[in-house]
Short mmCIF file of C-alpha atoms and ligand atoms in Angstrom, two decimals:
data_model
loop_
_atom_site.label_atom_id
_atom_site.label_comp_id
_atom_site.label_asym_id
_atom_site.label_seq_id
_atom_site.Cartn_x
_atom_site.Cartn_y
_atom_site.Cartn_z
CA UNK A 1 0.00 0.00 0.00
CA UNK A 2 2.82 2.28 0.56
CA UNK A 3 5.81 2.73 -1.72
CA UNK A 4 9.20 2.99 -0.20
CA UNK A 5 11.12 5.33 0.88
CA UNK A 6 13.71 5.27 -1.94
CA UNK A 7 17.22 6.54 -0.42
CA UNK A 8 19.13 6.04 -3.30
CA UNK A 9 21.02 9.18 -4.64
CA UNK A 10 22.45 7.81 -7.85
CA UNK A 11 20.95 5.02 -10.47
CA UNK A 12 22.65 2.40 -12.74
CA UNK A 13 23.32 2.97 -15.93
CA UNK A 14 25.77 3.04 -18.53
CA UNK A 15 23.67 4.49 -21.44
CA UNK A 16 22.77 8.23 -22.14
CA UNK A 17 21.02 9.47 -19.01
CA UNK A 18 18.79 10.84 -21.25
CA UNK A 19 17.29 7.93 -22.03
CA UNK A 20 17.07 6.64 -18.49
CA UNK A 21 14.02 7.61 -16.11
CA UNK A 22 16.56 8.26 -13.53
CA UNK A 23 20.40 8.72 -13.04
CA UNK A 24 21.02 11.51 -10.48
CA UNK A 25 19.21 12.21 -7.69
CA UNK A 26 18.89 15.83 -8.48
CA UNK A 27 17.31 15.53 -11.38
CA UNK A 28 14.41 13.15 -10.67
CA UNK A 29 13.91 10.01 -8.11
CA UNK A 30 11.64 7.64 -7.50
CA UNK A 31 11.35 8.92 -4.22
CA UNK A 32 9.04 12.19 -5.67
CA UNK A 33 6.81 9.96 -8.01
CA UNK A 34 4.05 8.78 -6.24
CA UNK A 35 3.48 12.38 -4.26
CA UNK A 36 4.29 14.30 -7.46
CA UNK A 37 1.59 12.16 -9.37
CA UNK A 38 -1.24 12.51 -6.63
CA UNK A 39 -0.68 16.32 -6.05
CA UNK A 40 -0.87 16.99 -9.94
CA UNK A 41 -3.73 14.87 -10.36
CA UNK A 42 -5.75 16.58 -6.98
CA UNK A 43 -4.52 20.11 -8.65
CA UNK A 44 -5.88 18.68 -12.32
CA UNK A 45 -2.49 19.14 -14.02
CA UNK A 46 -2.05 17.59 -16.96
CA UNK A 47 1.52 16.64 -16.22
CA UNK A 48 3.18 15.34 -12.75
CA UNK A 49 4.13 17.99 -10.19
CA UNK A 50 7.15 19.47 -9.09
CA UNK A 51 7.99 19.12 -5.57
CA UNK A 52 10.95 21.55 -3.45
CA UNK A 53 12.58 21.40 -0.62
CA UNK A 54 10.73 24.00 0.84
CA UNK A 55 7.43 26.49 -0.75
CA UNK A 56 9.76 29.14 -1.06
CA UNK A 57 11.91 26.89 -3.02
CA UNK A 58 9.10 26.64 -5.46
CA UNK A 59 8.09 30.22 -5.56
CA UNK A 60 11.65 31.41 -6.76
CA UNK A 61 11.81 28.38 -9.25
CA UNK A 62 8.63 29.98 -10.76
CA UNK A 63 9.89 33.42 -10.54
CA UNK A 64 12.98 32.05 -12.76
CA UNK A 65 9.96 32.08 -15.72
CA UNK A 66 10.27 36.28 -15.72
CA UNK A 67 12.74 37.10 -17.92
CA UNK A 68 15.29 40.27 -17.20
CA UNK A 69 13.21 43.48 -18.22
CA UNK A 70 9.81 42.08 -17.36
CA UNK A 71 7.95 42.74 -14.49
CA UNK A 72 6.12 41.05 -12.00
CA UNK A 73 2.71 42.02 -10.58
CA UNK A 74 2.42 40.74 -6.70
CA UNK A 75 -0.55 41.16 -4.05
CA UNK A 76 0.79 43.69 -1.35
CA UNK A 77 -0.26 41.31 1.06
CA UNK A 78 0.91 38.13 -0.45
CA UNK A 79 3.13 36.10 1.99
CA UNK A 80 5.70 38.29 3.26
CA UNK A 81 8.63 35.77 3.03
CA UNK A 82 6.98 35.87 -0.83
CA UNK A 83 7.29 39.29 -1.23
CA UNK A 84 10.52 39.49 0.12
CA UNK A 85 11.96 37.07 -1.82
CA UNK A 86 10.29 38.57 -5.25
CA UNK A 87 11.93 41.54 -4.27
CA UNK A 88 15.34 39.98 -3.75
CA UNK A 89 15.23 38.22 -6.84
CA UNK A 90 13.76 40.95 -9.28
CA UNK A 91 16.52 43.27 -7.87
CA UNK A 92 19.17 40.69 -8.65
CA UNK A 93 17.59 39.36 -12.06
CA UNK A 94 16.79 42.87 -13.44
CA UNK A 95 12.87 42.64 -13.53
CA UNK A 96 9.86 44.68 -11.98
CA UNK A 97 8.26 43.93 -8.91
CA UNK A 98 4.54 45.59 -8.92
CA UNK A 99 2.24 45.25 -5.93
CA UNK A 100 -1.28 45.47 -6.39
CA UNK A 101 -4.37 45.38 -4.68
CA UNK A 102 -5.59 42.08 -5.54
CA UNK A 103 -8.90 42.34 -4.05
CA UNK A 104 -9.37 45.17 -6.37
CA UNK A 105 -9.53 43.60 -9.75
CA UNK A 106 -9.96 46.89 -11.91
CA UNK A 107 -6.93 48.57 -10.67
CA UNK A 108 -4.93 45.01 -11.11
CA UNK A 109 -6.31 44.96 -14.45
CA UNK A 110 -4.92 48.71 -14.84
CA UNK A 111 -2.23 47.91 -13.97
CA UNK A 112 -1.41 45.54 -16.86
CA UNK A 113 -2.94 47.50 -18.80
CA UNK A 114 -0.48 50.55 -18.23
CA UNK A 115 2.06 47.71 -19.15
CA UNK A 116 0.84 46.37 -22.00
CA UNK A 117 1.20 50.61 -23.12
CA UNK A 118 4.50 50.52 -21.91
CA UNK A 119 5.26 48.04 -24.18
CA UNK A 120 3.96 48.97 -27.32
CA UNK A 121 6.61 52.17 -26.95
CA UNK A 122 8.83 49.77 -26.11
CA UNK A 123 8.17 47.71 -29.39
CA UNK A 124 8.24 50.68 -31.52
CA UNK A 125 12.27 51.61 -29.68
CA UNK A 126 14.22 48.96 -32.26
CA UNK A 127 17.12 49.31 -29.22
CA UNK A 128 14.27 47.58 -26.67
CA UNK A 129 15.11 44.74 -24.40
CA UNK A 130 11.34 43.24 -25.32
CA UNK A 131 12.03 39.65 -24.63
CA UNK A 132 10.24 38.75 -27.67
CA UNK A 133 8.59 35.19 -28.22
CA UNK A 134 8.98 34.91 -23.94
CA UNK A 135 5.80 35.97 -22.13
CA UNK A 136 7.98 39.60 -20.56
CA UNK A 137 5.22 39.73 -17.25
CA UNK A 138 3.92 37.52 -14.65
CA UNK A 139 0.49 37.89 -12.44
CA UNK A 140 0.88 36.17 -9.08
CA UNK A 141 -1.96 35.94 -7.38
CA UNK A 142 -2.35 34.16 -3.58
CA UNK A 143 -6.08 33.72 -2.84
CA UNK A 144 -7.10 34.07 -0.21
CA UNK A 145 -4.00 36.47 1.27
CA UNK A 146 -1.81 35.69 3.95
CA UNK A 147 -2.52 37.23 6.28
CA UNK A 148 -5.21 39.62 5.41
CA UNK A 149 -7.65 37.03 3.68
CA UNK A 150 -8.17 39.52 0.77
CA UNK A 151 -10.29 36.91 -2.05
CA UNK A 152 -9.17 37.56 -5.94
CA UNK A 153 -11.27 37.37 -8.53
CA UNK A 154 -9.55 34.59 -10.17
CA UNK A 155 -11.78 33.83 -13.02
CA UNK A 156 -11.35 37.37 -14.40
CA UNK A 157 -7.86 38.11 -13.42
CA UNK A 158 -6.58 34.84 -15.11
CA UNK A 159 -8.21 35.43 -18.07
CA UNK A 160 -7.16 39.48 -18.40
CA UNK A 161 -3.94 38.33 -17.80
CA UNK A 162 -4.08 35.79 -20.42
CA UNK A 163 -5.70 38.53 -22.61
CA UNK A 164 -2.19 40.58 -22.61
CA UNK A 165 0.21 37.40 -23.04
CA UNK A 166 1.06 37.51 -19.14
CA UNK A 167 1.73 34.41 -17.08
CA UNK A 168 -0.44 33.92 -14.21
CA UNK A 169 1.10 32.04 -11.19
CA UNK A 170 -1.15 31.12 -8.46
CA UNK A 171 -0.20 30.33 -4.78
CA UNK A 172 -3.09 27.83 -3.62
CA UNK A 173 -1.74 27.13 0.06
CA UNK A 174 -4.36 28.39 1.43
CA UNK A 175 -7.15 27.25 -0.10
CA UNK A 176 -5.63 23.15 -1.04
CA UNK A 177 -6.83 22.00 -4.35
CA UNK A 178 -10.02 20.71 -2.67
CA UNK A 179 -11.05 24.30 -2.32
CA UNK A 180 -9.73 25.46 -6.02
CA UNK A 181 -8.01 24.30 -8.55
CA UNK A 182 -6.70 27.42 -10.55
CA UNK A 183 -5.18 25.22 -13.27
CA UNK A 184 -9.29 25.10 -14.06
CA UNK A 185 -9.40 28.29 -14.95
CA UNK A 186 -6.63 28.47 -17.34
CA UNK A 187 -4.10 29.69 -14.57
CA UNK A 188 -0.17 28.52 -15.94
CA UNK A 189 1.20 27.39 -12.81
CA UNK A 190 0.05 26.58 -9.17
CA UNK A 191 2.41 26.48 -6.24
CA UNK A 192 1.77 25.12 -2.63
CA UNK A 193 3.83 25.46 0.40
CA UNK A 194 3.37 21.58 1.15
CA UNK A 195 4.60 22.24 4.69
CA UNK A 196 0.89 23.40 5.18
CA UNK A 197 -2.01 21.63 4.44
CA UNK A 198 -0.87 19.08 2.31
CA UNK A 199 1.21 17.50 4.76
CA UNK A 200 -0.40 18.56 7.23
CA UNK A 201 1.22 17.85 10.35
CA UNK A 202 3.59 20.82 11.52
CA UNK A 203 6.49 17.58 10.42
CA UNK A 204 8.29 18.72 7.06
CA UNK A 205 8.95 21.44 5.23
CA UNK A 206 8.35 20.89 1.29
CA UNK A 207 7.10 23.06 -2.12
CA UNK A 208 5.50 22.14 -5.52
CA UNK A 209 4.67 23.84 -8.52
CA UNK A 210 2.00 22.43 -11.16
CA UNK A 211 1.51 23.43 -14.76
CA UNK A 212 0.08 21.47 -17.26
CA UNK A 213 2.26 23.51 -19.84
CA UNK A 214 5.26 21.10 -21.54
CA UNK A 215 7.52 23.77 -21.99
CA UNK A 216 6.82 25.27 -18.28
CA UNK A 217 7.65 22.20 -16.87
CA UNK A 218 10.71 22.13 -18.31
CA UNK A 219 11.94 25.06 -17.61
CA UNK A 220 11.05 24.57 -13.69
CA UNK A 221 12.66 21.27 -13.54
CA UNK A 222 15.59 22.41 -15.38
CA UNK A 223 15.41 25.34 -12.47
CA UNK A 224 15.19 22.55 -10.13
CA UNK A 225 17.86 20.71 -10.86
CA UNK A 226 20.15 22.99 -11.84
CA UNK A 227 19.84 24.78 -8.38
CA UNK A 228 19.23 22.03 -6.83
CA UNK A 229 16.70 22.96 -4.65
CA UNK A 230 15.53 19.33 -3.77
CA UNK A 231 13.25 17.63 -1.61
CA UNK A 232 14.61 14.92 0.76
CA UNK A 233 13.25 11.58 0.12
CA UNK A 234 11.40 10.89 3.91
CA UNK A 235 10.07 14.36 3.68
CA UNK A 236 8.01 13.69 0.36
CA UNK A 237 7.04 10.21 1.83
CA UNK A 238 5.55 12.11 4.96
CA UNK A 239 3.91 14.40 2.91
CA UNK A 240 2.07 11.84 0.87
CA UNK A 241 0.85 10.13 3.81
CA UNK A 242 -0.34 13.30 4.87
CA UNK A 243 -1.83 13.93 1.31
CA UNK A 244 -4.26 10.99 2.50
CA UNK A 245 -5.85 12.72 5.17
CA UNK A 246 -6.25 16.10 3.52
CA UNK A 247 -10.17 15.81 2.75
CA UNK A 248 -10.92 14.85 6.51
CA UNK A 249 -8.53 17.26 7.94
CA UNK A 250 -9.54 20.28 6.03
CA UNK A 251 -13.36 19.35 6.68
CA UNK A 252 -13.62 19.42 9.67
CA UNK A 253 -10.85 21.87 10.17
CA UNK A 254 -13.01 24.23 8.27
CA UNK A 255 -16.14 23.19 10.01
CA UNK A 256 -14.22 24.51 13.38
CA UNK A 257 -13.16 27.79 11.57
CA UNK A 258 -16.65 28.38 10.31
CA UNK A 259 -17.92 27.95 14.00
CA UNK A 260 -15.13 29.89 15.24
CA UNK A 261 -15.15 32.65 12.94
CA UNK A 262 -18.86 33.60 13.95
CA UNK A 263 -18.47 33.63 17.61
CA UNK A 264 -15.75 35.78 16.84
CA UNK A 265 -17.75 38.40 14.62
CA UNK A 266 -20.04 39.12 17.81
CA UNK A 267 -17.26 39.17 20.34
CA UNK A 268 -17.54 42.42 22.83
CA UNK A 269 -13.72 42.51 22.37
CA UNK A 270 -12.94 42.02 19.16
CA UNK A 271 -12.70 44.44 16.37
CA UNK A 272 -12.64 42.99 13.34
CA UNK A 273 -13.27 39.57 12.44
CA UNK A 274 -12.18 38.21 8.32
CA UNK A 275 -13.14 34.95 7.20
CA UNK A 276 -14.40 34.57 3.66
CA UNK A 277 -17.35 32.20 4.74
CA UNK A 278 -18.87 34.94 6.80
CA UNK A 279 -21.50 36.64 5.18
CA UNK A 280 -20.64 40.23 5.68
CA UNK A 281 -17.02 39.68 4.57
CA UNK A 282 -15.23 41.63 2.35
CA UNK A 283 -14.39 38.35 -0.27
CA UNK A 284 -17.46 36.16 0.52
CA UNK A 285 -19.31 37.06 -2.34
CA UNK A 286 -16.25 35.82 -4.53
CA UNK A 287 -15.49 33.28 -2.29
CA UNK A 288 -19.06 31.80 -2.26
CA UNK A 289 -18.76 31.57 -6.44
CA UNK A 290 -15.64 30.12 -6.87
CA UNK A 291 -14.34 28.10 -4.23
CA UNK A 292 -16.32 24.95 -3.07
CA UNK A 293 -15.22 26.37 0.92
CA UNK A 294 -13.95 28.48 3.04
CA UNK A 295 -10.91 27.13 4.32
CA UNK A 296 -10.17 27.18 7.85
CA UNK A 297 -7.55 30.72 8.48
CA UNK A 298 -9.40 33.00 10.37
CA UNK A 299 -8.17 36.67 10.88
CA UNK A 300 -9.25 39.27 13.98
CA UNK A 301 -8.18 42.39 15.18
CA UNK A 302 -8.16 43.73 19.08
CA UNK A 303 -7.24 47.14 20.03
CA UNK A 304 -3.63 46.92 20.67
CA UNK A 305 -0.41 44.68 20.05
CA UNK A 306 -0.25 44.38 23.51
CA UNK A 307 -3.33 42.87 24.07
CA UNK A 308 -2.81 40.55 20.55
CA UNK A 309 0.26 39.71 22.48
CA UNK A 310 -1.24 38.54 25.49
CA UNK A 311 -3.77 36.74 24.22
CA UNK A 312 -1.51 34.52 22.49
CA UNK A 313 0.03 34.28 25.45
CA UNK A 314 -2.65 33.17 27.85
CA UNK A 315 -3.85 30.77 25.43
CA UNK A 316 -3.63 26.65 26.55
CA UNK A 317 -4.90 24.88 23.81
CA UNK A 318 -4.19 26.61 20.76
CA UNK A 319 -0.30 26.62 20.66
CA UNK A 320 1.44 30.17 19.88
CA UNK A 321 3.07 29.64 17.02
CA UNK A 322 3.63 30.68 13.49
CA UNK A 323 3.04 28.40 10.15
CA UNK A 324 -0.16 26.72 9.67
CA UNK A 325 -2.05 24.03 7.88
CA UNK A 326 -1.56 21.37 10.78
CA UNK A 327 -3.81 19.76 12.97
CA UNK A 328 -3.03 21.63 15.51
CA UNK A 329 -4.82 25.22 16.28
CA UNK A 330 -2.17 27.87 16.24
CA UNK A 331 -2.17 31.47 17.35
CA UNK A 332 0.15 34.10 15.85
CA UNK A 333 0.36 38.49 16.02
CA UNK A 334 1.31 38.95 12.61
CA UNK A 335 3.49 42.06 13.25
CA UNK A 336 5.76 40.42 15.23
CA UNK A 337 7.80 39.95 11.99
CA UNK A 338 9.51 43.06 10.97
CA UNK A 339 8.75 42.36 7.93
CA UNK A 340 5.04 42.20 7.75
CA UNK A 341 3.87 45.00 6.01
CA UNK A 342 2.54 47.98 7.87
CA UNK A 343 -0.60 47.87 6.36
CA UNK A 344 -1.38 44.78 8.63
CA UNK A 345 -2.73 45.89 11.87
CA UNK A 346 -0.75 45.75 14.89
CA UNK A 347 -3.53 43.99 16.86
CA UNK A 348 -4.45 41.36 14.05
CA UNK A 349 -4.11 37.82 15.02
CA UNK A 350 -4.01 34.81 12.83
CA UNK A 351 -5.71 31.42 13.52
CA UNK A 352 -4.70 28.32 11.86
CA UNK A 353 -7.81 26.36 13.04
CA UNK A 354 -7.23 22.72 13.71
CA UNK A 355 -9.25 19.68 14.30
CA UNK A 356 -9.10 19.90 17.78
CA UNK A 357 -13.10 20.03 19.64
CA UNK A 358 -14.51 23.54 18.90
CA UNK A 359 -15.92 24.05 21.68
CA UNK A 360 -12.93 23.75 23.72
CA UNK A 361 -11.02 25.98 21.26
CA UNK A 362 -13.74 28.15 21.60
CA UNK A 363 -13.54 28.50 24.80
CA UNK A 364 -9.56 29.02 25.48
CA UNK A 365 -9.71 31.69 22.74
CA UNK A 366 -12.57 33.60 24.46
CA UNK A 367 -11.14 33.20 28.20
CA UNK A 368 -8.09 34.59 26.21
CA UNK A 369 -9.86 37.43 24.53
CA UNK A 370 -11.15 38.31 27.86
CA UNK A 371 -8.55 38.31 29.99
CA UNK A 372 -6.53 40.51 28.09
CA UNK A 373 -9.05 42.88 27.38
CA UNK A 374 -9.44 43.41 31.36
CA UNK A 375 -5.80 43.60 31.92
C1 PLP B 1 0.90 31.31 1.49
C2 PLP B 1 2.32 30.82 1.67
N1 PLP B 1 3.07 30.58 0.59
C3 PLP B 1 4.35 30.17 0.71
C4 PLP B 1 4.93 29.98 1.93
C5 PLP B 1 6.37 29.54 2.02
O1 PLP B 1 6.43 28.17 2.23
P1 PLP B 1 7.63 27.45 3.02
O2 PLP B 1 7.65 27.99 4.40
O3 PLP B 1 7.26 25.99 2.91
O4 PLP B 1 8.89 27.77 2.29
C6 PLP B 1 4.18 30.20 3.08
C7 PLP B 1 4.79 30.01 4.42
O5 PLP B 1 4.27 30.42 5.43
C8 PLP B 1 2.85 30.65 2.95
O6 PLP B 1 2.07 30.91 4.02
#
């Protein structure tokens, strides 16, 4: 029932190794097959995944596709380690990093707009750097947003951005492939932190990027191995055994959230409560239409850091903690990182619900919330 855990980091063979399903463990093992099949198939790629050694892994493997002089459009409040990576890299590769609102899909749409007019001067300037026969501009897209929850219109972003010859990349931690599969909606590349849901148990830290484009795929893998930013072989084999237990996890994960998230929205304490399944949020509408739930990350404000901070302090069942995706509840002040952007409020706190009882994590939160509110 389960295949091996294949250690092996070189193959036998005397032939041309490009004849040979494997020679190198860099380049391809047995040890990635059977995950790599299951998470393209669940993300309804035509082709096998890629998997990483960690999401951010994959994230700058699929930046590699922007060529120098393109640009990159990126949600303000993707993933910071994201955004500070794209920024890294598009300083070092000589391309543009754009943020957009991605909630607001007529000013992201604008915005490649104003590029697609950018280029036509460029085209006309016989001297321009225009990348020609490579698609010059990306569209990432992370729905919903870490941390803020912000929902894109995916449907019509993927399709402007195919409109103007622009790749779209979408990060799907958040919602798993059971929630949306962006590949669907004509989307050229998906890529997961696996460390989240898809393994699900706060035990490895792995990427993967989908497309069900030939000539993408080989340009990530030839990333991949020529980088070598590779996935160790007990690390996929733990995340495929998680992989079995995503459907349960996330439903009743989500059931929890869902619970969660409306005791939260009438809380005396609490200022603001996000989570695209409530009715009055900002991205249920678009939420409701084109993802089949409402995954289980839950965003709320207090008044103050300090009181964000002690309620993740007082806390006994959720665990304070940053990442999320496992099965355990965790509890995390966003702007503790210096690098969260300042747009996130100081007092925002993000749960990673679990499938712990929800009454019980109802009740530690709220004791919590309380507590700190008196202080
Ligand atoms: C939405 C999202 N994408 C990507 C990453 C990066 O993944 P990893 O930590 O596996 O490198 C994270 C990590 O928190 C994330 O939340």
């Amino acid at each position: 029932m389960n295949p091996p855990i294949e250690l092996s980091s070189t193959f036998v063979g005397s032939g041309d190794i490009a004849t040979s399903p494997y020679a190198y463990g860099r380049f391809d093992t047995p040890a990635w097959g059977p995950f790599e099949a299951a998470l393209g198939k669940l993300e309804h790629a035509a082709l096998p995944g890629l998997v990483y050694g960690s999401g951010l892994a994959a994230i700058a493997s699929t930046l590699s596709l922007v060529p120098r002089g393109g640009t990159l459009f990126m949600p303000r409040h993707s993933y910071q380690g994201s955004l500070q990576s794209a920024g890294e890299i598009a300083e070092r590769c000589g391309f543009d990093l754009v943020t957009v609102d991605i909630a607001d899909t007529e000013a992201v749409i604008d915005a490649l707009d104003a590029l697609e007019a950018n280029r036509s001067v460029a085209d006309e300037d016989p001297t321009a750097d225009d990348n020609r026969g490579v698609a010059s501009a990306m569209l990432w897209i992370e729905s919903p947003t870490n941390p803020m929850l912000e929902v894109a219109d995916m449907p019509r972003l993927i399709a402007a951005a195919r409109d103007r010859g622009i790749l779209t990349a979408v990060d799907n931690t958040f919602a798993t492939p059971l929630l949306q599969t962006p590949l669907d909606l004509g989307a050229d590349v998906v890529v997961h932190s696996v460390t989240k849901y898809l393994a699900g148990h706060s035990d490895v830290v792995l990427g993967a990027a989908l497309t069900s484009s030939d000539d993408l795929h080989v340009r990530l893998h030839a990333d991949r191995s020529m980088r070598g930013a590779i996935a160790g072989p007990f690390e996929v084999w733990l995340a495929l055994r998680g992989l079995r237990t995503l459907s349960v996890r996330m439903e009743r994960a989500q059931d929890n959230a869902a619970q969660i998230a409306d005791r939260l929205s009438s809380h005396p304490n609490v200022v603001e409560t996000r989570y695209p399944g409530l009715p009055g949020d900002a991205g249920h509408d678009r939420a409701a239409g084109q993802m089949s739930g409402f995954g289980a990350i839950i965003v709320f404000c207090v008044e103050t850091a300090q009181q964000a901070t002690a309620i993740a302090e007082a806390v006994r069942l959720w665990t304070p903690a940053t990442s999320l995706g496992g099965v355990e509840s965790l509890i995390e002040r966003r702007r503790r990182h210096a690098s969260e952007p300042t747009s996130v409020p100081e007092g925002l706190l993000r749960l990673s619900v679990g499938i712990e009882h929800a009454d019980d994590l109802w009740n530690d939160l709220d004791a919590a919330i309380r507590a700190a509110h008196v202080a």
